[in-house]
CSV table of C-alpha atoms in Angstrom, one decimal:
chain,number,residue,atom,x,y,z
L,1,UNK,CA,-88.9,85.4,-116.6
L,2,UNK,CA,-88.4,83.7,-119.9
L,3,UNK,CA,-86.7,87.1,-120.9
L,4,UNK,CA,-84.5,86.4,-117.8
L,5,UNK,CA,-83.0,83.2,-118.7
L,6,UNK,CA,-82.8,83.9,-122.4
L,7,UNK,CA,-80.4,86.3,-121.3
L,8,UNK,CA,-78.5,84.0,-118.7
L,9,UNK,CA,-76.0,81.9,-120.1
L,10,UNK,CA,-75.0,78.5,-118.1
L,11,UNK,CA,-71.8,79.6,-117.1
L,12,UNK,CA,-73.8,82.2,-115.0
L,13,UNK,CA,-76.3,80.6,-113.8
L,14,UNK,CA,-73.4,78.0,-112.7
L,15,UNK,CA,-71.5,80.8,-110.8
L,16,UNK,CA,-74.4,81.4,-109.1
L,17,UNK,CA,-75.1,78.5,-108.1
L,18,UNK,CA,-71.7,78.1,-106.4
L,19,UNK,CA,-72.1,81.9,-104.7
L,20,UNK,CA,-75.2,80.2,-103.0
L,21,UNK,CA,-73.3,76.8,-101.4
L,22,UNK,CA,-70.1,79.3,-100.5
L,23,UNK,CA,-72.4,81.4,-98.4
L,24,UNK,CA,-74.4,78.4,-96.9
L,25,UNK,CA,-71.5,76.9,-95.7
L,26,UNK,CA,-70.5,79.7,-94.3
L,27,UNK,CA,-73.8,80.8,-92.8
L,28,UNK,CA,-73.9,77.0,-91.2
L,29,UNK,CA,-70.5,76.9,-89.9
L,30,UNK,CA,-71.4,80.8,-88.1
L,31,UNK,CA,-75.0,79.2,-86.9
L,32,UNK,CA,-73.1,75.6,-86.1
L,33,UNK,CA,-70.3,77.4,-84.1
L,34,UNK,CA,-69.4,76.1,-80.8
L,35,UNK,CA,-70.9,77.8,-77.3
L,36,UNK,CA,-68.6,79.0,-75.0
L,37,UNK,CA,-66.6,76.5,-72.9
L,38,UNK,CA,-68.3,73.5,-74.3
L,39,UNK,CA,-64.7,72.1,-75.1
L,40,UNK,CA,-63.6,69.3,-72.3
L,41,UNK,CA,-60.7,67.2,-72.0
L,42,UNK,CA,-62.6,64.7,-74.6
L,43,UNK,CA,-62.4,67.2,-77.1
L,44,UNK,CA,-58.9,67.8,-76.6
L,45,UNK,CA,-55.8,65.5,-77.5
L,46,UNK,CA,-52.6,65.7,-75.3
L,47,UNK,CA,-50.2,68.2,-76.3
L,48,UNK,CA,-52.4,69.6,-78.4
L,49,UNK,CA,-52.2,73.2,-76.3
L,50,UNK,CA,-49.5,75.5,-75.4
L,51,UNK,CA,-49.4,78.0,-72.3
L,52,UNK,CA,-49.9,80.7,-75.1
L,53,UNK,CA,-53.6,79.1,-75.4
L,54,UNK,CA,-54.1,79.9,-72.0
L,55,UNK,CA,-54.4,83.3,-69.9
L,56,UNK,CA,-51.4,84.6,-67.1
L,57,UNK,CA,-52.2,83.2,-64.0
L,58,UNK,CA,-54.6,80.1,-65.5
L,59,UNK,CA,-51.9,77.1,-65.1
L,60,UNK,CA,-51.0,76.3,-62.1
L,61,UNK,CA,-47.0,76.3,-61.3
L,62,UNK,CA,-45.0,73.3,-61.3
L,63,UNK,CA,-43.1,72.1,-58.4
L,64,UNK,CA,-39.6,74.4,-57.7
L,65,UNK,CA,-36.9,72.8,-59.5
L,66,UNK,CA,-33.5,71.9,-57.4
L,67,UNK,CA,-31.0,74.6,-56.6
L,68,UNK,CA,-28.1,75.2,-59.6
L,69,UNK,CA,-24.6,74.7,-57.9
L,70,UNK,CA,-22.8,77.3,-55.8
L,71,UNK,CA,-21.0,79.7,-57.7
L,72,UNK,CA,-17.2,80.5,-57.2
L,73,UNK,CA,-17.0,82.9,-54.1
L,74,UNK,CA,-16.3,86.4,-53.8
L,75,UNK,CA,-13.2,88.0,-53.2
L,76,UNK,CA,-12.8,88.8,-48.9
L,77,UNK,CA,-14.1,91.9,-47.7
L,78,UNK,CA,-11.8,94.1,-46.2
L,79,UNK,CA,-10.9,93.3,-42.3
L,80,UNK,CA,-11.8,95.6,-39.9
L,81,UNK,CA,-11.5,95.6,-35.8
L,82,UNK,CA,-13.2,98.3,-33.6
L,83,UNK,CA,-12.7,98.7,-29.6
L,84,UNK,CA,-14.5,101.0,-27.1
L,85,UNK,CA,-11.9,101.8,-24.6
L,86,UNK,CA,-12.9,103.7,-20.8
L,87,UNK,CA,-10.7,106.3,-19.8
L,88,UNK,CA,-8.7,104.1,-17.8
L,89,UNK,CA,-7.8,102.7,-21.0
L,90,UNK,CA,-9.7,99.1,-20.3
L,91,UNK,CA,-11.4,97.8,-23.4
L,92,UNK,CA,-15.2,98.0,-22.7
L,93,UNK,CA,-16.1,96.2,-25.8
L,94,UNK,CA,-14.4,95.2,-29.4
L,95,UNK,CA,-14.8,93.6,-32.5
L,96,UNK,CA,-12.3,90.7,-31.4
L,97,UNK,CA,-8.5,90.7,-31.4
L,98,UNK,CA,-7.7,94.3,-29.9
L,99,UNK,CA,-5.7,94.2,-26.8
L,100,UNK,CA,-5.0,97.5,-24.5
L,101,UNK,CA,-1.2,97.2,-24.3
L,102,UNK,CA,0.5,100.3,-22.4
L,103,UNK,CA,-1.1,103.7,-21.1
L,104,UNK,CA,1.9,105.9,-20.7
L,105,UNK,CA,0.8,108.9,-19.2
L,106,UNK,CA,-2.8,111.1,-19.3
L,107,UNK,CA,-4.6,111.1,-22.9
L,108,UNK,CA,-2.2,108.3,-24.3
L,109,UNK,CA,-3.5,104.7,-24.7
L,110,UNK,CA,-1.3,101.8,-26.9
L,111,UNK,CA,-3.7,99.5,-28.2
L,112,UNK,CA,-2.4,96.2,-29.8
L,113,UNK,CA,-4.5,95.2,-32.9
L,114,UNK,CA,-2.9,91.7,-33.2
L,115,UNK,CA,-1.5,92.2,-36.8
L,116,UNK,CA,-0.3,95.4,-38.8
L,117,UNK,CA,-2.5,98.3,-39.1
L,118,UNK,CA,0.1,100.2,-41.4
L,119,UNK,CA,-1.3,101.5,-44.8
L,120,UNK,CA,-4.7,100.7,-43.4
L,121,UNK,CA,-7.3,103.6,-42.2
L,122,UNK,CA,-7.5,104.3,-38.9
L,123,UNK,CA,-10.6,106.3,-36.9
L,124,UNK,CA,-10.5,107.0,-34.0
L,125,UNK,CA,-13.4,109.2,-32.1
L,126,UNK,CA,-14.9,109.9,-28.8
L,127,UNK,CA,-17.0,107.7,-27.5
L,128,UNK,CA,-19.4,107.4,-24.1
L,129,UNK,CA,-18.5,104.4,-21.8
L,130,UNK,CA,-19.5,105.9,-18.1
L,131,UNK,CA,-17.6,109.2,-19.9
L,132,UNK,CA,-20.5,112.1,-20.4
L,133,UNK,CA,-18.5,114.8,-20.8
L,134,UNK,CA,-17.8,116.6,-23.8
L,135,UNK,CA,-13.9,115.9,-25.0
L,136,UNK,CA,-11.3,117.5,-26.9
L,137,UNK,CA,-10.3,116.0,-30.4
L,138,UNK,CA,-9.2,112.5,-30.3
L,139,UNK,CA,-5.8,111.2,-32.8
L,140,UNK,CA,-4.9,107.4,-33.5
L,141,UNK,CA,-1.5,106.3,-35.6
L,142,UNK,CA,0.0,103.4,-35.9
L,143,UNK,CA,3.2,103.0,-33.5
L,144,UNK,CA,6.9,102.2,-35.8
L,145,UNK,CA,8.0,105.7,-36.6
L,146,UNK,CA,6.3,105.0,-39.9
L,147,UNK,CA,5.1,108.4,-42.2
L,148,UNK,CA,1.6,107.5,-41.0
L,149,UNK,CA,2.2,107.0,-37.1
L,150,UNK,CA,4.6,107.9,-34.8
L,151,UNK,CA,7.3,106.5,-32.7
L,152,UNK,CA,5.5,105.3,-29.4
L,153,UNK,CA,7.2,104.6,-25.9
L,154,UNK,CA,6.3,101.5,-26.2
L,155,UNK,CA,5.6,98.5,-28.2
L,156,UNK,CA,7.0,100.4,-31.2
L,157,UNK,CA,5.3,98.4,-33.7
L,158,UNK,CA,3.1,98.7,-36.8
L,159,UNK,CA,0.7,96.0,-34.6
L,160,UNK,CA,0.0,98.6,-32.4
L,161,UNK,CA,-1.9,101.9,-32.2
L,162,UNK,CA,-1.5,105.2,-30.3
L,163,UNK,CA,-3.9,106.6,-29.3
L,164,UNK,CA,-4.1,110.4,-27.7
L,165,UNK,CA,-7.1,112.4,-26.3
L,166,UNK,CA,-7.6,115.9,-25.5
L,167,UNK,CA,-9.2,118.5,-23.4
L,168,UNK,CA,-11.9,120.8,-24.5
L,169,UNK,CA,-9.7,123.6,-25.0
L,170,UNK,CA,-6.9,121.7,-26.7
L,171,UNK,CA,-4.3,122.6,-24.4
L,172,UNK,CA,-3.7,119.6,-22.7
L,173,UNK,CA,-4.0,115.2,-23.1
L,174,UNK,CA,-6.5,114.0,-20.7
L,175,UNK,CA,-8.3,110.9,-20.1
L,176,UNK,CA,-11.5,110.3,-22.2
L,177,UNK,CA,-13.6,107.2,-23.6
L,178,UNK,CA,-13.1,107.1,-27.4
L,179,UNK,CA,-13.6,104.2,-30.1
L,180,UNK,CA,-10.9,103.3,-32.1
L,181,UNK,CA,-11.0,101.1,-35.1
L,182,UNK,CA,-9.3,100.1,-38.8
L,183,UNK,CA,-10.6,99.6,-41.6
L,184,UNK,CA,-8.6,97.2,-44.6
């Protein structure tokens, strides 16, 4: 031993010395560390955790916050109108404003739609109101003599809509339930 500490100068016997402490404290603070959740509200000064300290779904929500104000509104849709009409040419049911105005002869209904229908799309189809039967082709225009429509025999306006329905073989107009509508 006496070998041992001739051979030891103070400087490191002094280092070691320190090595010791560093690893005690370190050995005390591992041994000294605290159990799980033994940290309470005591321990714990306000606003001293953030929601990152704590898991998803842990905090509870707050209260819903008021609504924002309305934003500006959206341009208008495009207008549309739609009718059933019989074969009699009676409107069995309709969107609103559609109004059966002449029925000049067999297959030919005049429907007044209350405003123009020019550069809008018309459809026109067959439709079943107390009318089972299988129906030729069904054609809608709007009345004026405009490049869309035709001239009609009456109310020769672009407010109004002719309407003509065929038989099964094409070859002739003849009565027939059919919807009618147009869009924009």
């Amino acid at each position: 031993m006496r070998r041992l500490t001739q051979r030891l100068s103070p400087a490191t016997v002094l280092a070691a010395i320190a090595l010791f402490v560093a690893l005690g404290g370190t050995s005390i603070a591992a041994v000294s560390a605290l159990p799980r959740n033994s940290v309470g509200t005591a321990q714990v000064r306000n606003g001293s955790l953030l929601r990152v300290d704590f898991k998803s779904g842990q905090l509870a929500a707050g209260a819903r916050g008021p609504a924002g104000p309305a934003g500006p509104a959206g341009p208008a849709g495009p207008a549309s109108k739609w009718a059933l009409v019989s074969p009699n040419g009676s409107i069995v049911v309709q969107s609103g404003g559609i109004t059966a105005s002449a029925k000049p002869g067999p297959g030919q209904y005049i429907l007044d739609f209350g405003s123009s229908v020019a550069g809008k799309l018309i459809i026109a189809s067959s439709g079943r109101a107390s009318d089972n039967e299988f129906r030729g082709t069904v054609s809608a225009g709007p009345c004026g003599g405009t490049v869309e429509g035709s001239v009609c025999s009456v109310s020769n306006d672009t407010n109004h809509v002719q309407v003509i329905t065929n038989n099964p073989g094409e070859t002739t107009r003849e009565d027939q339930a059919f919807y009618v509508a147009d869009v924009g």
